[in-house]
XYZ file of N, CA and C in Angstrom:
297
model
N -37.564 14.894 -70.579
C -37.482 13.654 -71.356
C -36.062 13.337 -71.829
N -35.191 14.321 -71.805
C -33.813 14.107 -72.402
C -32.714 14.259 -71.341
N -33.080 14.450 -70.084
C -32.087 14.604 -69.048
C -31.573 13.279 -68.588
N -30.387 13.222 -67.990
C -29.813 12.035 -67.471
C -30.654 11.744 -66.161
N -31.087 10.465 -65.971
C -31.819 10.143 -64.800
C -30.906 10.334 -63.550
N -31.464 10.844 -62.482
C -30.617 11.096 -61.252
C -29.891 9.871 -60.749
N -30.547 8.721 -60.726
C -29.850 7.518 -60.235
C -28.720 7.093 -61.130
N -28.754 7.416 -62.385
C -27.716 7.044 -63.294
C -26.404 7.848 -62.999
N -26.530 9.079 -62.652
C -25.410 9.951 -62.421
C -25.013 10.032 -60.975
N -25.866 9.564 -60.071
C -25.613 9.711 -58.653
C -24.252 9.113 -58.168
N -23.917 7.894 -58.565
C -22.625 7.388 -58.143
C -21.423 8.319 -58.522
N -21.480 8.900 -59.708
C -20.433 9.785 -60.129
C -20.389 11.031 -59.254
N -21.510 11.548 -58.842
C -21.575 12.699 -57.956
C -20.977 12.337 -56.599
N -21.378 11.222 -56.065
C -20.832 10.759 -54.798
C -19.344 10.681 -54.804
N -18.804 10.062 -55.922
C -17.388 9.958 -56.037
C -16.685 11.308 -56.118
N -17.335 12.225 -56.881
C -16.736 13.539 -57.114
C -16.650 14.392 -55.847
N -17.667 14.333 -54.954
C -17.662 15.143 -53.767
C -16.922 14.482 -52.647
N -16.650 13.157 -52.724
C -15.762 12.521 -51.796
C -16.224 12.666 -50.320
N -17.442 12.688 -50.017
C -17.913 12.854 -48.645
C -17.804 14.205 -48.059
N -17.455 15.220 -48.876
C -17.339 16.572 -48.405
C -18.617 17.415 -48.448
N -19.608 16.889 -49.108
C -20.940 17.570 -49.146
C -22.050 16.615 -48.850
N -23.125 17.137 -48.365
C -24.339 16.393 -48.169
C -25.061 16.285 -49.561
N -25.464 15.089 -49.916
C -26.042 14.879 -51.254
C -27.523 14.710 -51.071
N -28.329 15.644 -51.543
C -29.821 15.508 -51.638
C -30.155 15.269 -53.109
N -30.956 14.279 -53.368
C -31.308 13.960 -54.707
C -32.827 14.154 -54.838
N -33.221 14.546 -56.000
C -34.624 14.871 -56.331
C -34.916 14.512 -57.725
N -36.126 14.308 -58.114
C -36.647 14.152 -59.436
C -37.274 12.781 -59.658
N -38.579 12.741 -59.424
C -39.302 11.550 -59.782
C -39.356 10.390 -58.756
N -39.014 10.629 -57.605
C -39.084 9.586 -56.599
C -40.464 9.408 -56.021
N -41.035 8.219 -56.245
C -42.437 8.053 -56.007
C -42.723 6.967 -54.953
N -41.753 6.201 -54.560
C -41.974 5.052 -53.617
C -40.822 4.885 -52.711
N -41.089 4.007 -51.646
C -40.065 3.696 -50.749
C -38.883 2.920 -51.454
N -39.221 2.162 -52.493
C -38.185 1.503 -53.254
C -37.304 2.501 -53.975
N -37.877 3.548 -54.513
C -37.104 4.602 -55.155
C -36.132 5.252 -54.177
N -36.645 5.558 -52.957
C -35.832 6.085 -51.894
C -34.693 5.165 -51.581
N -34.971 3.880 -51.393
C -33.966 2.881 -51.120
C -32.805 2.894 -52.109
N -33.185 2.902 -53.365
C -32.167 2.901 -54.451
C -31.319 4.137 -54.382
N -31.872 5.252 -54.150
C -31.116 6.480 -54.002
C -30.150 6.443 -52.830
N -30.641 5.974 -51.708
C -29.763 5.870 -50.520
C -28.708 4.855 -50.780
N -28.986 3.752 -51.470
C -28.001 2.744 -51.713
C -26.925 3.219 -52.675
N -27.234 4.140 -53.533
C -26.254 4.686 -54.484
C -25.549 5.919 -53.922
N -25.787 6.253 -52.622
C -24.994 7.255 -52.000
C -25.649 8.558 -51.591
N -26.923 8.755 -51.907
C -27.612 9.949 -51.448
C -27.716 9.985 -49.925
N -27.588 11.155 -49.370
C -27.784 11.367 -47.900
C -29.239 11.545 -47.585
N -29.993 12.158 -48.524
C -31.403 12.347 -48.342
C -32.047 12.393 -49.746
N -33.395 12.173 -49.705
C -34.165 12.013 -50.957
C -35.365 12.947 -50.841
N -35.592 13.753 -51.869
C -36.763 14.616 -51.850
C -37.903 13.920 -52.617
N -39.070 14.006 -52.094
C -40.198 13.277 -52.729
C -41.382 14.203 -52.805
N -41.175 15.486 -53.149
C -42.198 16.460 -53.246
C -43.306 16.129 -54.228
N -42.952 15.713 -55.452
C -43.968 15.390 -56.408
C -44.904 14.286 -55.964
N -44.370 13.322 -55.267
C -45.157 12.228 -54.745
C -46.218 12.650 -53.753
N -46.036 13.882 -53.206
C -46.959 14.327 -52.228
C -47.965 15.358 -52.748
N -47.874 15.741 -54.033
C -48.766 16.722 -54.587
C -50.262 16.258 -54.588
N -50.506 15.054 -55.012
C -51.847 14.518 -55.093
C -52.432 14.345 -53.665
N -51.654 13.699 -52.774
C -52.195 13.540 -51.404
C -52.429 14.886 -50.692
N -51.740 15.902 -51.137
C -51.906 17.241 -50.529
C -53.347 17.772 -50.661
N -54.048 17.261 -51.698
C -55.467 17.646 -51.865
C -56.276 17.233 -50.671
N -55.763 16.231 -49.957
C -56.466 15.796 -48.719
C -55.913 16.443 -47.473
N -55.032 17.404 -47.662
C -54.455 18.148 -46.486
C -53.369 17.358 -45.851
N -53.103 17.759 -44.580
C -52.007 17.167 -43.882
C -52.178 15.669 -43.660
N -53.416 15.259 -43.505
C -53.684 13.831 -43.312
C -53.286 13.047 -44.508
N -53.604 13.582 -45.757
C -53.257 12.883 -46.961
C -51.713 12.782 -47.141
N -51.050 13.856 -46.852
C -49.570 13.853 -46.928
C -48.980 12.922 -45.936
N -49.463 12.901 -44.671
C -48.952 12.008 -43.659
C -49.209 10.549 -44.050
N -50.378 10.284 -44.640
C -50.660 8.894 -45.021
C -49.708 8.454 -46.111
N -49.389 9.271 -47.134
C -48.494 8.908 -48.193
C -47.081 8.754 -47.679
N -46.618 9.645 -46.811
C -45.305 9.493 -46.219
C -45.185 8.235 -45.445
N -46.218 7.881 -44.682
C -46.188 6.571 -43.884
C -46.225 5.397 -44.872
N -46.881 5.452 -46.004
C -46.856 4.391 -46.974
C -45.484 4.181 -47.580
N -44.859 5.332 -47.875
C -43.525 5.250 -48.454
C -42.529 4.719 -47.416
N -42.704 5.195 -46.115
C -41.854 4.643 -45.067
C -42.030 3.114 -44.939
N -43.257 2.666 -45.003
C -43.533 1.257 -44.915
C -42.841 0.491 -46.090
N -42.913 1.011 -47.279
C -42.283 0.426 -48.456
C -40.769 0.376 -48.211
N -40.196 1.385 -47.733
C -38.790 1.401 -47.448
C -38.385 0.385 -46.416
N -39.147 0.307 -45.318
C -38.933 -0.720 -44.277
C -38.949 -2.138 -44.826
N -39.900 -2.357 -45.722
C -40.007 -3.725 -46.260
C -38.843 -4.056 -47.202
N -38.425 -3.108 -48.057
C -37.316 -3.411 -48.884
C -36.020 -3.541 -48.067
N -35.863 -2.806 -47.012
C -34.748 -2.979 -46.123
C -34.766 -4.341 -45.498
N -35.900 -4.832 -45.048
C -36.026 -6.114 -44.482
C -35.644 -7.228 -45.501
N -36.143 -7.074 -46.738
C -35.802 -8.054 -47.758
C -34.340 -8.070 -48.176
N -33.671 -6.995 -47.954
C -32.257 -6.897 -48.337
C -31.267 -7.045 -47.156
N -31.856 -7.104 -45.985
C -30.991 -7.351 -44.776
C -30.355 -6.104 -44.154
N -30.839 -4.903 -44.463
C -30.330 -3.753 -43.852
C -31.184 -3.332 -42.656
N -30.574 -3.167 -41.511
C -31.307 -2.845 -40.279
C -31.577 -1.380 -40.089
N -30.589 -0.538 -40.535
C -30.776 0.893 -40.365
C -30.482 1.595 -41.668
N -30.904 2.867 -41.764
C -30.609 3.661 -42.992
C -29.082 3.786 -43.198
N -28.390 3.883 -42.140
C -26.931 4.090 -42.220
C -26.271 2.808 -42.771
N -26.899 1.667 -42.633
C -26.337 0.403 -43.186
C -26.523 0.246 -44.664
N -27.461 0.912 -45.284
C -27.707 0.740 -46.632
C -26.499 1.080 -47.509
N -26.180 0.135 -48.455
C -25.077 0.424 -49.364
C -25.442 -0.188 -50.703
N -24.497 0.022 -51.679
C -24.855 -0.382 -53.073
C -24.651 -1.865 -53.311
N -24.358 -2.648 -52.289
C -24.044 -4.115 -52.514
C -25.251 -4.845 -53.101
N -26.495 -4.290 -53.009
C -27.678 -4.989 -53.460
C -28.228 -4.358 -54.777
N -27.499 -3.345 -55.277
C -27.897 -2.686 -56.514
C -27.132 -3.241 -57.600
N -27.779 -3.662 -58.704
C -27.053 -4.061 -59.922
C -26.957 -2.860 -60.786
N -25.738 -2.436 -61.030
C -25.463 -1.174 -61.750
C -24.655 -1.504 -62.983
N -25.300 -1.667 -64.109
C -24.583 -1.940 -65.344
C -24.361 -0.647 -66.076
N -23.121 -0.245 -66.199
C -22.822 0.995 -66.922
C -22.533 0.682 -68.411
N -23.236 1.328 -69.306
C -23.063 1.087 -70.717
C -21.954 1.986 -71.256
């Protein structure tokens, strides 16, 4: 409850590593929109383990279904923002107000 949200600090991490490390981000990503935001802010990959815990009760089929749903959400937000590929995603569509 008291930690800095990953997306808030992610741009600073990206700047600090200067492209020298692969950045994997984790913590509370539940949707394709969450994944999009992390990629737009500079993450190279996004972990979504917690989002798969409930579907795991249905086995591999439940996990595959949830991953496909998240993929669909990501594709839709990419279409709405004009990005054709994952490599094209950048922060130009993210409003980032630093207090």
